[in-house]
């Protein structure tokens, strides 16, 4: 950028100096604004396209985007204010039209003129009256904090004056917590706030206190525990539905749990068992169940998968090896499909660290597999299988030959050698998708489902005990299954808790599964 031109104000006539000085100040202010904008745009581009972006978690990337976009908006508003103060044109207003649902309640504010007498006629000595010929309507989104209200149930008592045969009164409606404070809607709100919006109970208690409602965290915990107990059979039935599928995903993520005996946290695990057949048009609705276990031992996977005999898509964790053995408990040996995204990630780590040409070549070859997958996504299993047999099988075969050649060239103890050995160990599972059109090339579907668990972990820090981990998994199962079926979690949980409180029969429990929920009009 060329150096700023300096102006000697003493050489300017005295009556013009103030105006020139003001223009110079405005110029310098706008230059500073542009400099800051250029810096922020560069930072945003780096977050999106830079090499380090893959090392950031999804939540970290989103936080980076939010803060940078907020800063850009602040600078642009400063720039607009500068322009407006000088009577200059602001930037075009950025409008977000078409995103206000028609069913949102609307409050109209009609701004009428002070008088309907025609001002032009008045000037001419007449008394004309103006008539409405049209109107301009603008809509803005308004947000009112959560509305707290008290539901008062009144049950009148009636008696006959002509006799003394007794008093007539309607029975009290059933509630999930008999004689308790909350409605089922209040309980659902606490569940969604904690497990979908990642707001711990002590913070919810603080928010309620600002509205004058003094409810201790312990009381909220009682509500959550009661709801978890009554929702347990629904989650168990959801798991049964998933395990009769022909193909599932499985993954596990850490769930820090307080260890009272040591005064610190220990590492528990939430194991996610998921179904998502949308990529090939399967008829079964998507769903996920989170099972809690205090450790990561493979026997937990055996326990959770008891009764399932289909294809299981997973990462390369060795704890799953027991599932493929003839000695597997709870069913026949499972056929596994390993994840190419994990294989790619291994090579990406090496490439990002030292720019390895071998890793770069491996990434290029894997990218060719994914190009085929992008073209066949959403097609029927038969079409997917045909395309893979014709286009992907030769590519994978060539990758296998390349892999063996590189393993002979590279030290097995090197970082790259270890990554190549990982791919070699899982080679059979990495080829499963080539022989079954229902199988995906990776297990990204289940990884996307467990991301909210990681976010809740960051906000809540840890579960209070192992039972808290089980409750966490139970409620998260229903919320995430509702979300994947485009069902609003609060409406679903409220209706489900109301149905359970009213004595919904166990023989019709399938009606309470998230994908069967129909919102009331």
PDB file of C-alpha atoms in Angstrom, residues 302 309 320-335:
ATOM      1  CA  UNK A 302     -20.813 -57.554  22.831  1.00  0.00           C
ATOM      2  CA  UNK A 309     -26.337 -60.131  13.291  1.00  0.00           C
ATOM      3  CA  UNK A 320     -14.451 -54.550  18.442  1.00  0.00           C
ATOM      4  CA  UNK A 321     -12.380 -57.569  17.385  1.00  0.00           C
ATOM      5  CA  UNK A 322     -14.320 -59.873  19.723  1.00  0.00           C
ATOM      6  CA  UNK A 323     -17.430 -59.283  17.613  1.00  0.00           C
ATOM      7  CA  UNK A 324     -15.963 -61.069  14.587  1.00  0.00           C
ATOM      8  CA  UNK A 325     -14.889 -64.242  16.395  1.00  0.00           C
ATOM      9  CA  UNK A 326     -16.862 -67.529  16.445  1.00  0.00           C
ATOM     10  CA  UNK A 327     -16.864 -67.220  20.243  1.00  0.00           C
ATOM     11  CA  UNK A 328     -18.884 -63.980  20.105  1.00  0.00           C
ATOM     12  CA  UNK A 329     -21.533 -63.861  22.832  1.00  0.00           C
ATOM     13  CA  UNK A 330     -25.075 -62.931  21.830  1.00  0.00           C
ATOM     14  CA  UNK A 331     -25.046 -63.904  18.174  1.00  0.00           C
ATOM     15  CA  UNK A 332     -23.096 -65.071  15.156  1.00  0.00           C
ATOM     16  CA  UNK A 333     -19.799 -63.433  14.197  1.00  0.00           C
ATOM     17  CA  UNK A 334     -20.471 -59.951  12.854  1.00  0.00           C
ATOM     18  CA  UNK A 335     -19.291 -58.802   9.456  1.00  0.00           C
TER      19      UNK A 335
END
